[in-house]
Amino acid sequence: MTKQFSGSPEEQADLRRADSLAREIFSDVANKWALLIIEALGDRTLRFSEVRAEVEGISHKMLTQNLRMLERNGLVGRTVYPTVPPKVEYTLTGPGQGLRKTVDVMCDWTHRHIGHIEAARRGFDGG
């Protein structure tokens, strides 16, 4: 992932930090739950229970962990309203929306090439 760069040592260190951060973020968000949460939020603002209803099969614990991770990485915004019980809403931030567009491109690529991928897998698996 590191690009060849002939800048100053400080600039090279900045690039290494950026590459390291990119790998860390990719590792965080490259799981099925994070991607499904990003897709579920889309352009909407949802409460925790609404996100859980949209993401079929996710446990309370996994949803909590993934929302926290997405919030930590600045991809999801969390708003808490001072009510009893507290009302909490989640929405994608600008960078979260950008990631969503990237995920959509990847899904479109999969749809375009699904026949080829399935045929390759059948050939590889001997079926």
PDB file of C-alpha atoms in Angstrom:
ATOM      1  CA  MET A   1       0.000   0.000   0.000  1.00  0.00           C
ATOM      2  CA  THR A   2       2.944   2.329   0.644  1.00  0.00           C
ATOM      3  CA  LYS A   3       3.752   4.494  -2.349  1.00  0.00           C
ATOM      4  CA  GLN A   4       7.273   5.366  -3.429  1.00  0.00           C
ATOM      5  CA  PHE A   5       7.887   8.936  -2.363  1.00  0.00           C
ATOM      6  CA  SER A   6      11.109  10.893  -2.356  1.00  0.00           C
ATOM      7  CA  GLY A   7      10.023  13.632   0.018  1.00  0.00           C
ATOM      8  CA  SER A   8      11.522  14.649   3.345  1.00  0.00           C
ATOM      9  CA  PRO A   9      11.753  12.164   6.232  1.00  0.00           C
ATOM     10  CA  GLU A  10       8.818  13.942   7.893  1.00  0.00           C
ATOM     11  CA  GLU A  11       6.698  13.552   4.761  1.00  0.00           C
ATOM     12  CA  GLN A  12       7.697   9.882   4.499  1.00  0.00           C
ATOM     13  CA  ALA A  13       6.726   9.359   8.152  1.00  0.00           C
ATOM     14  CA  ASP A  14       3.353  11.015   7.459  1.00  0.00           C
ATOM     15  CA  LEU A  15       2.772   8.632   4.544  1.00  0.00           C
ATOM     16  CA  ARG A  16       3.670   5.626   6.701  1.00  0.00           C
ATOM     17  CA  ARG A  17       1.221   6.790   9.397  1.00  0.00           C
ATOM     18  CA  ALA A  18      -1.502   7.294   6.783  1.00  0.00           C
ATOM     19  CA  ASP A  19      -0.889   3.821   5.318  1.00  0.00           C
ATOM     20  CA  SER A  20      -0.964   2.276   8.787  1.00  0.00           C
ATOM     21  CA  LEU A  21      -4.197   4.091   9.609  1.00  0.00           C
ATOM     22  CA  ALA A  22      -5.730   3.006   6.300  1.00  0.00           C
ATOM     23  CA  ARG A  23      -4.913  -0.647   7.038  1.00  0.00           C
ATOM     24  CA  GLU A  24      -6.396  -0.309  10.524  1.00  0.00           C
ATOM     25  CA  ILE A  25      -9.619   1.266   9.232  1.00  0.00           C
ATOM     26  CA  PHE A  26      -9.958  -1.310   6.438  1.00  0.00           C
ATOM     27  CA  SER A  27      -9.520  -4.054   9.015  1.00  0.00           C
ATOM     28  CA  ASP A  28     -12.210  -2.476  11.215  1.00  0.00           C
ATOM     29  CA  VAL A  29     -14.841  -1.906   8.541  1.00  0.00           C
ATOM     30  CA  ALA A  30     -14.173  -4.973   6.370  1.00  0.00           C
ATOM     31  CA  ASN A  31     -16.581  -7.170   8.265  1.00  0.00           C
ATOM     32  CA  LYS A  32     -20.092  -8.081   7.299  1.00  0.00           C
ATOM     33  CA  TRP A  33     -21.728  -6.307  10.235  1.00  0.00           C
ATOM     34  CA  ALA A  34     -20.031  -2.945   9.697  1.00  0.00           C
ATOM     35  CA  LEU A  35     -20.869  -2.988   5.995  1.00  0.00           C
ATOM     36  CA  LEU A  36     -24.485  -3.951   6.696  1.00  0.00           C
ATOM     37  CA  ILE A  37     -24.799  -1.199   9.315  1.00  0.00           C
ATOM     38  CA  ILE A  38     -23.399   1.367   6.870  1.00  0.00           C
ATOM     39  CA  GLU A  39     -25.894   0.216   4.250  1.00  0.00           C
ATOM     40  CA  ALA A  40     -28.780   0.204   6.754  1.00  0.00           C
ATOM     41  CA  LEU A  41     -28.091   3.766   7.851  1.00  0.00           C
ATOM     42  CA  GLY A  42     -27.758   5.015   4.284  1.00  0.00           C
ATOM     43  CA  ASP A  43     -29.110   8.551   4.170  1.00  0.00           C
ATOM     44  CA  ARG A  44     -31.227   8.036   7.272  1.00  0.00           C
ATOM     45  CA  THR A  45     -30.957   8.658  10.977  1.00  0.00           C
ATOM     46  CA  LEU A  46     -31.982   5.607  12.985  1.00  0.00           C
ATOM     47  CA  ARG A  47     -32.315   4.599  16.614  1.00  0.00           C
ATOM     48  CA  PHE A  48     -30.429   1.563  17.898  1.00  0.00           C
ATOM     49  CA  SER A  49     -33.495  -0.692  17.701  1.00  0.00           C
ATOM     50  CA  GLU A  50     -34.195   0.467  14.137  1.00  0.00           C
ATOM     51  CA  VAL A  51     -30.627  -0.324  13.043  1.00  0.00           C
ATOM     52  CA  ARG A  52     -30.933  -3.745  14.680  1.00  0.00           C
ATOM     53  CA  ALA A  53     -34.221  -4.407  12.876  1.00  0.00           C
ATOM     54  CA  GLU A  54     -32.584  -3.458   9.537  1.00  0.00           C
ATOM     55  CA  VAL A  55     -29.505  -5.671  10.049  1.00  0.00           C
ATOM     56  CA  GLU A  56     -30.947  -9.155  10.122  1.00  0.00           C
ATOM     57  CA  GLY A  57     -29.249 -11.591  12.505  1.00  0.00           C
ATOM     58  CA  ILE A  58     -27.024  -9.124  14.372  1.00  0.00           C
ATOM     59  CA  SER A  59     -26.871  -9.502  18.141  1.00  0.00           C
ATOM     60  CA  HIS A  60     -27.204  -6.584  20.548  1.00  0.00           C
ATOM     61  CA  LYS A  61     -23.525  -7.016  21.500  1.00  0.00           C
ATOM     62  CA  MET A  62     -22.241  -7.075  17.886  1.00  0.00           C
ATOM     63  CA  LEU A  63     -24.328  -4.043  16.954  1.00  0.00           C
ATOM     64  CA  THR A  64     -23.022  -2.131  19.970  1.00  0.00           C
ATOM     65  CA  GLN A  65     -19.397  -3.052  19.203  1.00  0.00           C
ATOM     66  CA  ASN A  66     -19.673  -2.138  15.532  1.00  0.00           C
ATOM     67  CA  LEU A  67     -21.494   1.155  16.136  1.00  0.00           C
ATOM     68  CA  ARG A  68     -18.798   2.140  18.652  1.00  0.00           C
ATOM     69  CA  MET A  69     -16.038   1.211  16.195  1.00  0.00           C
ATOM     70  CA  LEU A  70     -17.716   3.161  13.386  1.00  0.00           C
ATOM     71  CA  GLU A  71     -18.190   6.145  15.702  1.00  0.00           C
ATOM     72  CA  ARG A  72     -14.545   5.928  16.872  1.00  0.00           C
ATOM     73  CA  ASN A  73     -13.406   6.052  13.237  1.00  0.00           C
ATOM     74  CA  GLY A  74     -15.621   9.067  12.538  1.00  0.00           C
ATOM     75  CA  LEU A  75     -17.921   7.202  10.148  1.00  0.00           C
ATOM     76  CA  VAL A  76     -21.063   7.286  12.293  1.00  0.00           C
ATOM     77  CA  GLY A  77     -22.396  10.138  14.373  1.00  0.00           C
ATOM     78  CA  ARG A  78     -24.221   9.402  17.624  1.00  0.00           C
ATOM     79  CA  THR A  79     -26.671  11.869  19.130  1.00  0.00           C
ATOM     80  CA  VAL A  80     -28.026  11.377  22.657  1.00  0.00           C
ATOM     81  CA  TYR A  81     -31.181  13.238  23.665  1.00  0.00           C
ATOM     82  CA  PRO A  82     -31.698  13.980  27.384  1.00  0.00           C
ATOM     83  CA  THR A  83     -34.979  12.120  27.758  1.00  0.00           C
ATOM     84  CA  VAL A  84     -36.071   9.270  30.019  1.00  0.00           C
ATOM     85  CA  PRO A  85     -35.214   6.764  28.767  1.00  0.00           C
ATOM     86  CA  PRO A  86     -32.412   8.359  26.742  1.00  0.00           C
ATOM     87  CA  LYS A  87     -33.067   8.588  23.023  1.00  0.00           C
ATOM     88  CA  VAL A  88     -29.980   7.782  20.916  1.00  0.00           C
ATOM     89  CA  GLU A  89     -29.788   8.208  17.152  1.00  0.00           C
ATOM     90  CA  TYR A  90     -27.129   7.188  14.638  1.00  0.00           C
ATOM     91  CA  THR A  91     -26.336   8.670  11.249  1.00  0.00           C
ATOM     92  CA  LEU A  92     -23.500   8.388   8.755  1.00  0.00           C
ATOM     93  CA  THR A  93     -21.052  11.280   8.761  1.00  0.00           C
ATOM     94  CA  GLY A  94     -19.665  12.764   5.544  1.00  0.00           C
ATOM     95  CA  PRO A  95     -16.764  10.286   5.491  1.00  0.00           C
ATOM     96  CA  GLY A  96     -19.228   7.489   6.311  1.00  0.00           C
ATOM     97  CA  GLN A  97     -21.301   8.488   3.290  1.00  0.00           C
ATOM     98  CA  GLY A  98     -18.145   8.425   1.174  1.00  0.00           C
ATOM     99  CA  LEU A  99     -17.371   4.908   2.386  1.00  0.00           C
ATOM    100  CA  ARG A 100     -20.949   3.891   1.627  1.00  0.00           C
ATOM    101  CA  LYS A 101     -20.500   5.040  -1.982  1.00  0.00           C
ATOM    102  CA  THR A 102     -17.318   2.957  -2.212  1.00  0.00           C
ATOM    103  CA  VAL A 103     -19.146  -0.088  -0.838  1.00  0.00           C
ATOM    104  CA  ASP A 104     -21.929   0.473  -3.381  1.00  0.00           C
ATOM    105  CA  VAL A 105     -19.335   0.455  -6.193  1.00  0.00           C
ATOM    106  CA  MET A 106     -17.957  -2.836  -4.858  1.00  0.00           C
ATOM    107  CA  CYS A 107     -21.467  -4.319  -4.766  1.00  0.00           C
ATOM    108  CA  ASP A 108     -22.111  -3.147  -8.330  1.00  0.00           C
ATOM    109  CA  TRP A 109     -18.835  -4.807  -9.405  1.00  0.00           C
ATOM    110  CA  THR A 110     -19.964  -8.055  -7.760  1.00  0.00           C
ATOM    111  CA  HIS A 111     -23.330  -7.932  -9.552  1.00  0.00           C
ATOM    112  CA  ARG A 112     -21.621  -7.360 -12.917  1.00  0.00           C
ATOM    113  CA  HIS A 113     -19.221 -10.264 -12.429  1.00  0.00           C
ATOM    114  CA  ILE A 114     -21.277 -12.750 -10.423  1.00  0.00           C
ATOM    115  CA  GLY A 115     -21.603 -15.221 -13.308  1.00  0.00           C
ATOM    116  CA  HIS A 116     -17.860 -15.255 -13.867  1.00  0.00           C
ATOM    117  CA  ILE A 117     -17.122 -15.596 -10.135  1.00  0.00           C
ATOM    118  CA  GLU A 118     -19.596 -18.448  -9.671  1.00  0.00           C
ATOM    119  CA  ALA A 119     -18.239 -20.287 -12.733  1.00  0.00           C
ATOM    120  CA  ALA A 120     -14.656 -19.881 -11.504  1.00  0.00           C
ATOM    121  CA  ARG A 121     -15.599 -21.223  -8.076  1.00  0.00           C
ATOM    122  CA  ARG A 122     -17.379 -24.217  -9.579  1.00  0.00           C
ATOM    123  CA  GLY A 123     -14.325 -24.969 -11.717  1.00  0.00           C
ATOM    124  CA  PHE A 124     -11.950 -24.554  -8.797  1.00  0.00           C
ATOM    125  CA  ASP A 125     -14.068 -26.648  -6.426  1.00  0.00           C
ATOM    126  CA  GLY A 126     -14.475 -29.410  -9.048  1.00  0.00           C
ATOM    127  CA  GLY A 127     -18.208 -29.005  -9.340  1.00  0.00           C
TER     128      GLY A 127
END
